[in-house]
mmCIF file of N, CA and C in Angstrom:
data_model
loop_
_atom_site.group_PDB
_atom_site.id
_atom_site.type_symbol
_atom_site.label_atom_id
_atom_site.label_comp_id
_atom_site.label_asym_id
_atom_site.label_seq_id
_atom_site.Cartn_x
_atom_site.Cartn_y
_atom_site.Cartn_z
ATOM 1 N N MET A 1 26.021 -57.697 -15.147
ATOM 2 C CA MET A 1 26.159 -57.023 -13.884
ATOM 3 C C MET A 1 27.481 -57.385 -13.189
ATOM 4 N N PHE A 2 27.876 -58.644 -13.258
ATOM 5 C CA PHE A 2 29.079 -59.106 -12.560
ATOM 6 C C PHE A 2 30.256 -59.347 -13.506
ATOM 7 N N GLU A 3 30.273 -58.693 -14.665
ATOM 8 C CA GLU A 3 31.297 -58.932 -15.674
ATOM 9 C C GLU A 3 32.709 -58.684 -15.148
ATOM 10 N N SER A 4 32.898 -57.721 -14.270
ATOM 11 C CA SER A 4 34.241 -57.387 -13.789
ATOM 12 C C SER A 4 34.589 -58.104 -12.475
ATOM 13 N N TRP A 5 33.826 -59.141 -12.110
ATOM 14 C CA TRP A 5 34.074 -59.910 -10.898
ATOM 15 C C TRP A 5 34.257 -61.384 -11.279
ATOM 16 N N PRO A 6 35.476 -61.781 -11.676
ATOM 17 C CA PRO A 6 35.699 -63.181 -12.042
ATOM 18 C C PRO A 6 35.635 -64.081 -10.807
ATOM 19 N N VAL A 7 35.078 -65.274 -10.987
ATOM 20 C CA VAL A 7 34.936 -66.235 -9.895
ATOM 21 C C VAL A 7 35.579 -67.545 -10.319
ATOM 22 N N HIS A 8 36.328 -68.171 -9.413
ATOM 23 C CA HIS A 8 37.050 -69.406 -9.724
ATOM 24 C C HIS A 8 36.554 -70.606 -8.925
ATOM 25 N N PHE A 9 35.720 -70.386 -7.906
ATOM 26 C CA PHE A 9 35.254 -71.470 -7.055
ATOM 27 C C PHE A 9 33.739 -71.602 -7.119
ATOM 28 N N GLN A 10 33.256 -72.779 -6.760
ATOM 29 C CA GLN A 10 31.818 -73.057 -6.716
ATOM 30 C C GLN A 10 31.433 -73.406 -5.283
ATOM 31 N N PRO A 11 30.283 -73.049 -4.810
ATOM 32 C CA PRO A 11 29.294 -72.229 -5.490
ATOM 33 C C PRO A 11 29.740 -70.767 -5.556
ATOM 34 N N GLU A 12 29.264 -70.080 -6.566
ATOM 35 C CA GLU A 12 29.636 -68.683 -6.760
ATOM 36 C C GLU A 12 29.072 -67.821 -5.636
ATOM 37 N N PRO A 13 29.797 -66.770 -5.255
ATOM 38 C CA PRO A 13 29.332 -65.899 -4.179
ATOM 39 C C PRO A 13 28.406 -64.782 -4.661
ATOM 40 N N ARG A 14 27.800 -64.989 -5.814
ATOM 41 C CA ARG A 14 26.874 -63.977 -6.347
ATOM 42 C C ARG A 14 25.913 -64.662 -7.299
ATOM 43 N N ARG A 15 24.766 -64.045 -7.513
ATOM 44 C CA ARG A 15 23.835 -64.546 -8.527
ATOM 45 C C ARG A 15 22.830 -63.450 -8.873
ATOM 46 N N GLU A 16 22.482 -63.434 -10.132
ATOM 47 C CA GLU A 16 21.459 -62.501 -10.595
ATOM 48 C C GLU A 16 20.086 -63.114 -10.363
ATOM 49 N N VAL A 17 19.110 -62.273 -10.131
ATOM 50 C CA VAL A 17 17.731 -62.709 -9.935
ATOM 51 C C VAL A 17 16.962 -62.271 -11.175
ATOM 52 N N GLU A 18 16.558 -63.240 -11.988
ATOM 53 C CA GLU A 18 15.875 -62.942 -13.249
ATOM 54 C C GLU A 18 14.644 -63.817 -13.371
ATOM 55 N N PRO A 19 13.460 -63.281 -13.445
ATOM 56 C CA PRO A 19 13.148 -61.851 -13.396
ATOM 57 C C PRO A 19 13.281 -61.329 -11.966
ATOM 58 N N PRO A 20 13.378 -60.010 -11.806
ATOM 59 C CA PRO A 20 13.472 -59.437 -10.467
ATOM 60 C C PRO A 20 12.274 -59.846 -9.606
ATOM 61 N N VAL A 21 12.504 -59.933 -8.290
ATOM 62 C CA VAL A 21 11.480 -60.363 -7.336
ATOM 63 C C VAL A 21 10.987 -59.156 -6.536
ATOM 64 N N ALA A 22 9.675 -59.043 -6.365
ATOM 65 C CA ALA A 22 9.096 -57.974 -5.545
ATOM 66 C C ALA A 22 9.435 -58.231 -4.082
ATOM 67 N N VAL A 23 9.921 -57.187 -3.396
ATOM 68 C CA VAL A 23 10.319 -57.310 -1.998
ATOM 69 C C VAL A 23 9.870 -56.078 -1.208
ATOM 70 N N ILE A 24 9.908 -56.215 0.111
ATOM 71 C CA ILE A 24 9.759 -55.092 1.030
ATOM 72 C C ILE A 24 11.103 -54.933 1.717
ATOM 73 N N VAL A 25 11.607 -53.697 1.789
ATOM 74 C CA VAL A 25 12.905 -53.416 2.406
ATOM 75 C C VAL A 25 12.701 -52.563 3.651
ATOM 76 N N ASP A 26 13.252 -53.034 4.771
ATOM 77 C CA ASP A 26 13.272 -52.258 6.004
ATOM 78 C C ASP A 26 14.546 -51.427 5.963
ATOM 79 N N LEU A 27 14.419 -50.150 5.622
ATOM 80 C CA LEU A 27 15.593 -49.297 5.447
ATOM 81 C C LEU A 27 16.403 -49.154 6.730
ATOM 82 N N ALA A 28 15.745 -49.155 7.884
ATOM 83 C CA ALA A 28 16.454 -49.013 9.157
ATOM 84 C C ALA A 28 17.402 -50.185 9.404
ATOM 85 N N LEU A 29 17.041 -51.379 8.934
ATOM 86 C CA LEU A 29 17.900 -52.555 9.079
ATOM 87 C C LEU A 29 18.908 -52.690 7.947
ATOM 88 N N GLY A 30 18.542 -52.235 6.769
ATOM 89 C CA GLY A 30 19.312 -52.553 5.575
ATOM 90 C C GLY A 30 20.403 -51.605 5.175
ATOM 91 N N ILE A 31 20.371 -50.367 5.654
ATOM 92 C CA ILE A 31 21.379 -49.393 5.258
ATOM 93 C C ILE A 31 22.080 -48.889 6.512
ATOM 94 N N ALA A 32 23.391 -49.071 6.542
ATOM 95 C CA ALA A 32 24.173 -48.662 7.714
ATOM 96 C C ALA A 32 24.146 -47.146 7.879
ATOM 97 N N ARG A 33 24.057 -46.738 9.130
ATOM 98 C CA ARG A 33 24.093 -45.312 9.451
ATOM 99 C C ARG A 33 25.135 -45.070 10.523
ATOM 100 N N SER A 34 25.458 -43.847 10.725
ATOM 101 C CA SER A 34 26.445 -43.479 11.732
ATOM 102 C C SER A 34 25.987 -43.915 13.120
ATOM 103 N N PRO A 35 26.888 -44.525 13.904
ATOM 104 C CA PRO A 35 26.516 -44.898 15.269
ATOM 105 C C PRO A 35 26.327 -43.674 16.163
ATOM 106 N N ILE A 36 26.790 -42.524 15.682
ATOM 107 C CA ILE A 36 26.633 -41.286 16.443
ATOM 108 C C ILE A 36 25.452 -40.532 15.849
ATOM 109 N N GLY A 37 24.259 -41.043 16.093
ATOM 110 C CA GLY A 37 23.061 -40.429 15.542
ATOM 111 C C GLY A 37 22.548 -39.310 16.433
ATOM 112 N N ARG A 38 21.630 -38.558 15.904
ATOM 113 C CA ARG A 38 20.988 -37.492 16.660
ATOM 114 C C ARG A 38 19.523 -37.827 16.824
ATOM 115 N N ARG A 39 18.965 -37.412 17.919
ATOM 116 C CA ARG A 39 17.528 -37.580 18.130
ATOM 117 C C ARG A 39 16.779 -36.679 17.156
ATOM 118 N N ALA A 40 15.712 -37.208 16.594
ATOM 119 C CA ALA A 40 14.943 -36.433 15.610
ATOM 120 C C ALA A 40 14.389 -35.149 16.215
ATOM 121 N N ASP A 41 14.003 -35.181 17.499
ATOM 122 C CA ASP A 41 13.432 -33.970 18.096
ATOM 123 C C ASP A 41 14.487 -32.883 18.321
ATOM 124 N N GLY A 42 15.776 -33.222 18.118
ATOM 125 C CA GLY A 42 16.834 -32.231 18.232
ATOM 126 C C GLY A 42 17.209 -31.602 16.901
ATOM 127 N N LEU A 43 16.564 -32.030 15.830
ATOM 128 C CA LEU A 43 16.848 -31.499 14.499
ATOM 129 C C LEU A 43 15.843 -30.427 14.112
ATOM 130 N N PRO A 44 16.263 -29.456 13.312
ATOM 131 C CA PRO A 44 15.303 -28.463 12.832
ATOM 132 C C PRO A 44 14.187 -29.128 12.015
ATOM 133 N N LEU A 45 13.004 -28.571 12.080
ATOM 134 C CA LEU A 45 11.848 -29.115 11.368
ATOM 135 C C LEU A 45 12.114 -29.212 9.870
ATOM 136 N N ARG A 46 12.816 -28.256 9.281
ATOM 137 C CA ARG A 46 13.094 -28.293 7.843
ATOM 138 C C ARG A 46 13.920 -29.522 7.473
ATOM 139 N N VAL A 47 14.827 -29.951 8.365
ATOM 140 C CA VAL A 47 15.636 -31.143 8.106
ATOM 141 C C VAL A 47 14.760 -32.386 8.190
ATOM 142 N N ARG A 48 13.954 -32.478 9.236
ATOM 143 C CA ARG A 48 13.074 -33.647 9.390
ATOM 144 C C ARG A 48 12.044 -33.729 8.271
ATOM 145 N N ALA A 49 11.565 -32.591 7.791
ATOM 146 C CA ALA A 49 10.497 -32.570 6.793
ATOM 147 C C ALA A 49 10.983 -32.901 5.383
ATOM 148 N N GLU A 50 12.237 -32.571 5.054
ATOM 149 C CA GLU A 50 12.680 -32.698 3.671
ATOM 150 C C GLU A 50 13.838 -33.659 3.448
ATOM 151 N N SER A 51 14.244 -34.395 4.459
ATOM 152 C CA SER A 51 15.385 -35.309 4.335
ATOM 153 C C SER A 51 14.923 -36.726 4.026
ATOM 154 N N LEU A 52 15.891 -37.612 3.760
ATOM 155 C CA LEU A 52 15.586 -39.019 3.502
ATOM 156 C C LEU A 52 14.988 -39.656 4.754
ATOM 157 N N GLN A 53 13.916 -40.401 4.580
ATOM 158 C CA GLN A 53 13.244 -41.075 5.689
ATOM 159 C C GLN A 53 13.770 -42.501 5.778
ATOM 160 N N MET A 54 14.794 -42.706 6.575
ATOM 161 C CA MET A 54 15.494 -43.989 6.614
ATOM 162 C C MET A 54 14.885 -44.998 7.587
ATOM 163 N N ASP A 55 13.769 -44.671 8.217
ATOM 164 C CA ASP A 55 13.106 -45.610 9.120
ATOM 165 C C ASP A 55 11.891 -46.263 8.471
ATOM 166 N N ALA A 56 11.740 -46.108 7.176
ATOM 167 C CA ALA A 56 10.563 -46.613 6.463
ATOM 168 C C ALA A 56 10.768 -48.045 5.971
ATOM 169 N N LYS A 57 9.652 -48.719 5.698
ATOM 170 C CA LYS A 57 9.650 -49.990 4.978
ATOM 171 C C LYS A 57 9.072 -49.680 3.605
ATOM 172 N N VAL A 58 9.842 -49.999 2.560
ATOM 173 C CA VAL A 58 9.463 -49.594 1.208
ATOM 174 C C VAL A 58 9.466 -50.786 0.260
ATOM 175 N N PRO A 59 8.630 -50.746 -0.784
ATOM 176 C CA PRO A 59 8.668 -51.803 -1.798
ATOM 177 C C PRO A 59 9.876 -51.622 -2.704
ATOM 178 N N GLY A 60 10.322 -52.730 -3.279
ATOM 179 C CA GLY A 60 11.438 -52.670 -4.205
ATOM 180 C C GLY A 60 11.455 -53.888 -5.103
ATOM 181 N N ALA A 61 12.463 -53.960 -5.960
ATOM 182 C CA ALA A 61 12.644 -55.099 -6.867
ATOM 183 C C ALA A 61 14.060 -55.634 -6.680
ATOM 184 N N LEU A 62 14.166 -56.901 -6.260
ATOM 185 C CA LEU A 62 15.456 -57.556 -6.031
ATOM 186 C C LEU A 62 16.030 -58.025 -7.364
ATOM 187 N N HIS A 63 17.265 -57.591 -7.681
ATOM 188 C CA HIS A 63 17.909 -57.926 -8.951
ATOM 189 C C HIS A 63 19.089 -58.877 -8.814
ATOM 190 N N ALA A 64 19.714 -58.953 -7.629
ATOM 191 C CA ALA A 64 20.901 -59.802 -7.478
ATOM 192 C C ALA A 64 21.212 -60.043 -6.014
ATOM 193 N N TRP A 65 22.024 -61.089 -5.775
ATOM 194 C CA TRP A 65 22.585 -61.394 -4.452
ATOM 195 C C TRP A 65 24.095 -61.416 -4.587
ATOM 196 N N ALA A 66 24.805 -60.970 -3.545
ATOM 197 C CA ALA A 66 26.264 -61.080 -3.491
ATOM 198 C C ALA A 66 26.659 -61.345 -2.042
ATOM 199 N N ARG A 67 27.653 -62.212 -1.886
ATOM 200 C CA ARG A 67 28.119 -62.572 -0.551
ATOM 201 C C ARG A 67 29.342 -61.737 -0.187
ATOM 202 N N THR A 68 29.410 -61.309 1.069
ATOM 203 C CA THR A 68 30.559 -60.522 1.528
ATOM 204 C C THR A 68 31.666 -61.444 2.014
ATOM 205 N N ALA A 69 32.859 -60.908 2.221
ATOM 206 C CA ALA A 69 33.995 -61.678 2.721
ATOM 207 C C ALA A 69 33.752 -62.182 4.143
ATOM 208 N N ARG A 70 32.774 -61.633 4.848
ATOM 209 C CA ARG A 70 32.412 -62.099 6.189
ATOM 210 C C ARG A 70 31.284 -63.125 6.165
ATOM 211 N N GLY A 71 30.790 -63.442 4.970
ATOM 212 C CA GLY A 71 29.758 -64.465 4.840
ATOM 213 C C GLY A 71 28.338 -63.949 4.787
ATOM 214 N N ASP A 72 28.140 -62.657 4.955
ATOM 215 C CA ASP A 72 26.801 -62.076 4.888
ATOM 216 C C ASP A 72 26.351 -61.969 3.429
ATOM 217 N N TRP A 73 25.045 -61.983 3.226
ATOM 218 C CA TRP A 73 24.493 -61.776 1.889
ATOM 219 C C TRP A 73 23.941 -60.369 1.790
ATOM 220 N N LEU A 74 24.160 -59.743 0.621
ATOM 221 C CA LEU A 74 23.577 -58.445 0.298
ATOM 222 C C LEU A 74 22.726 -58.613 -0.943
ATOM 223 N N GLY A 75 21.594 -57.945 -0.984
ATOM 224 C CA GLY A 75 20.738 -57.958 -2.159
ATOM 225 C C GLY A 75 20.793 -56.611 -2.863
ATOM 226 N N ARG A 76 20.896 -56.644 -4.192
ATOM 227 C CA ARG A 76 20.843 -55.393 -4.969
ATOM 228 C C ARG A 76 19.381 -55.128 -5.298
ATOM 229 N N VAL A 77 18.867 -54.051 -4.726
ATOM 230 C CA VAL A 77 17.443 -53.744 -4.825
ATOM 231 C C VAL A 77 17.251 -52.365 -5.439
ATOM 232 N N ARG A 78 16.354 -52.288 -6.405
ATOM 233 C CA ARG A 78 15.918 -50.984 -6.922
ATOM 234 C C ARG A 78 14.727 -50.569 -6.064
ATOM 235 N N LEU A 79 14.841 -49.381 -5.453
ATOM 236 C CA LEU A 79 13.795 -48.928 -4.533
ATOM 237 C C LEU A 79 13.711 -47.415 -4.519
ATOM 238 N N ARG A 80 12.685 -46.927 -3.858
ATOM 239 C CA ARG A 80 12.493 -45.486 -3.688
ATOM 240 C C ARG A 80 12.535 -45.184 -2.194
ATOM 241 N N ILE A 81 13.464 -44.312 -1.805
ATOM 242 C CA ILE A 81 13.559 -43.884 -0.418
ATOM 243 C C ILE A 81 12.725 -42.613 -0.266
ATOM 244 N N PRO A 82 11.744 -42.613 0.653
ATOM 245 C CA PRO A 82 10.940 -41.405 0.856
ATOM 246 C C PRO A 82 11.824 -40.218 1.249
ATOM 247 N N ALA A 83 11.541 -39.064 0.646
ATOM 248 C CA ALA A 83 12.310 -37.852 0.920
ATOM 249 C C ALA A 83 11.378 -36.652 0.820
ATOM 250 N N GLY A 84 11.071 -36.039 1.943
ATOM 251 C CA GLY A 84 10.191 -34.881 1.940
ATOM 252 C C GLY A 84 8.864 -35.215 1.281
ATOM 253 N N GLN A 85 8.498 -34.465 0.242
ATOM 254 C CA GLN A 85 7.250 -34.700 -0.480
ATOM 255 C C GLN A 85 7.448 -35.611 -1.690
ATOM 256 N N GLY A 86 8.620 -36.181 -1.833
ATOM 257 C CA GLY A 86 8.907 -37.039 -2.980
ATOM 258 C C GLY A 86 9.695 -38.270 -2.557
ATOM 259 N N TRP A 87 10.646 -38.670 -3.404
ATOM 260 C CA TRP A 87 11.456 -39.842 -3.119
ATOM 261 C C TRP A 87 12.760 -39.755 -3.898
ATOM 262 N N LEU A 88 13.715 -40.609 -3.508
ATOM 263 C CA LEU A 88 14.971 -40.771 -4.209
ATOM 264 C C LEU A 88 15.003 -42.189 -4.741
ATOM 265 N N GLU A 89 14.995 -42.352 -6.065
ATOM 266 C CA GLU A 89 15.047 -43.686 -6.660
ATOM 267 C C GLU A 89 16.506 -44.110 -6.776
ATOM 268 N N THR A 90 16.812 -45.341 -6.346
ATOM 269 C CA THR A 90 18.194 -45.794 -6.311
ATOM 270 C C THR A 90 18.294 -47.309 -6.450
ATOM 271 N N ASP A 91 19.440 -47.778 -6.903
ATOM 272 C CA ASP A 91 19.826 -49.190 -6.806
ATOM 273 C C ASP A 91 20.757 -49.252 -5.616
ATOM 274 N N GLN A 92 20.455 -50.093 -4.662
ATOM 275 C CA GLN A 92 21.196 -50.115 -3.406
ATOM 276 C C GLN A 92 21.504 -51.546 -2.995
ATOM 277 N N TRP A 93 22.707 -51.798 -2.461
ATOM 278 C CA TRP A 93 23.028 -53.087 -1.869
ATOM 279 C C TRP A 93 22.511 -53.053 -0.442
ATOM 280 N N ILE A 94 21.622 -53.997 -0.113
ATOM 281 C CA ILE A 94 20.904 -54.016 1.171
ATOM 282 C C ILE A 94 21.218 -55.319 1.900
ATOM 283 N N ALA A 95 21.412 -55.241 3.207
ATOM 284 C CA ALA A 95 21.628 -56.438 4.028
ATOM 285 C C ALA A 95 20.426 -57.375 3.898
ATOM 286 N N ALA A 96 20.706 -58.680 3.757
ATOM 287 C CA ALA A 96 19.648 -59.671 3.534
ATOM 288 C C ALA A 96 18.589 -59.667 4.628
ATOM 289 N N VAL A 97 18.984 -59.396 5.860
ATOM 290 C CA VAL A 97 18.047 -59.405 6.979
ATOM 291 C C VAL A 97 16.927 -58.367 6.792
ATOM 292 N N ALA A 98 17.162 -57.363 5.978
ATOM 293 C CA ALA A 98 16.184 -56.297 5.767
ATOM 294 C C ALA A 98 15.291 -56.509 4.555
ATOM 295 N N ILE A 99 15.464 -57.629 3.838
ATOM 296 C CA ILE A 99 14.727 -57.887 2.595
ATOM 297 C C ILE A 99 13.722 -59.011 2.819
ATOM 298 N N THR A 100 12.456 -58.728 2.509
ATOM 299 C CA THR A 100 11.396 -59.726 2.636
ATOM 300 C C THR A 100 10.674 -59.843 1.300
ATOM 301 N N PRO A 101 10.574 -61.055 0.729
ATOM 302 C CA PRO A 101 9.850 -61.214 -0.539
ATOM 303 C C PRO A 101 8.350 -61.019 -0.338
ATOM 304 N N VAL A 102 7.674 -60.633 -1.392
ATOM 305 C CA VAL A 102 6.229 -60.409 -1.364
ATOM 306 C C VAL A 102 5.570 -61.424 -2.277
ATOM 307 N N THR A 103 4.481 -62.022 -1.815
ATOM 308 C CA THR A 103 3.700 -62.928 -2.655
ATOM 309 C C THR A 103 2.288 -62.399 -2.750
ATOM 310 N N THR A 104 1.601 -62.755 -3.811
ATOM 311 C CA THR A 104 0.215 -62.349 -3.997
ATOM 312 C C THR A 104 -0.688 -63.527 -3.671
ATOM 313 N N THR A 105 -1.664 -63.290 -2.799
ATOM 314 C CA THR A 105 -2.617 -64.334 -2.433
ATOM 315 C C THR A 105 -3.761 -64.358 -3.436
ATOM 316 N N ARG A 106 -4.642 -65.323 -3.301
ATOM 317 C CA ARG A 106 -5.799 -65.417 -4.211
ATOM 318 C C ARG A 106 -6.703 -64.192 -4.123
ATOM 319 N N GLN A 107 -6.740 -63.565 -2.949
ATOM 320 C CA GLN A 107 -7.570 -62.381 -2.772
ATOM 321 C C GLN A 107 -6.897 -61.123 -3.324
ATOM 322 N N GLY A 108 -5.630 -61.253 -3.757
ATOM 323 C CA GLY A 108 -4.938 -60.121 -4.356
ATOM 324 C C GLY A 108 -4.143 -59.287 -3.369
ATOM 325 N N THR A 109 -4.102 -59.663 -2.094
ATOM 326 C CA THR A 109 -3.323 -58.902 -1.128
ATOM 327 C C THR A 109 -1.890 -59.414 -1.107
ATOM 328 N N ASN A 110 -0.986 -58.566 -0.725
ATOM 329 C CA ASN A 110 0.422 -58.949 -0.660
ATOM 330 C C ASN A 110 0.810 -59.280 0.769
ATOM 331 N N LYS A 111 1.492 -60.400 0.942
ATOM 332 C CA LYS A 111 1.966 -60.797 2.256
ATOM 333 C C LYS A 111 3.450 -61.117 2.176
ATOM 334 N N PRO A 112 4.267 -60.555 3.090
ATOM 335 C CA PRO A 112 5.677 -60.916 3.113
ATOM 336 C C PRO A 112 5.849 -62.376 3.537
ATOM 337 N N LYS A 113 6.908 -63.019 3.061
ATOM 338 C CA LYS A 113 7.222 -64.382 3.453
ATOM 339 C C LYS A 113 8.727 -64.539 3.593
ATOM 340 N N ARG A 114 9.178 -65.596 4.212
ATOM 341 C CA ARG A 114 10.590 -65.938 4.364
ATOM 342 C C ARG A 114 10.791 -67.363 3.928
ATOM 343 N N PRO A 115 11.945 -67.875 3.627
ATOM 344 C CA PRO A 115 13.204 -67.183 3.380
ATOM 345 C C PRO A 115 13.325 -66.811 1.911
ATOM 346 N N LEU A 116 14.339 -66.019 1.600
ATOM 347 C CA LEU A 116 14.535 -65.578 0.220
ATOM 348 C C LEU A 116 15.843 -66.097 -0.371
ATOM 349 N N ILE A 117 16.876 -66.229 0.425
ATOM 350 C CA ILE A 117 18.188 -66.659 -0.078
ATOM 351 C C ILE A 117 18.195 -68.162 -0.226
#
C-alpha cells in the first residue's frame, strides 16, 4: 500500500492495519464538505432522495493509518456510503476523530470503544 512513500525517520508516519479492524465511521465528521452548504429543505426531493447521505454513521473496515503534515491522523477505511436505495462502496481516507472501533461483547452485541490510534 505504501510502496511509493519512502520513509527515512522513526516512528513512521503510516502503518497498515492487518487484519483490518471493524469500525463505525461518522461521515459528517470524517469527510470534508463545502463550507457553503445548502439546507436540505431547499433542495429538490429527487436530489435528497437519490444522493449520497453524508450525515450517516456507517460500518467499515480500517486498513491503514497515515499522518498528515499538520500532525492529524487519517484512517483508510473501506465503507459503503448510503445513496438513494443503494450505496457507494469506496476506500476513503477518513479523519481519525470520525473513526470508532467496534468490539463484540459476550452477548454478541457490538459496542464502539476508544482509543484506536
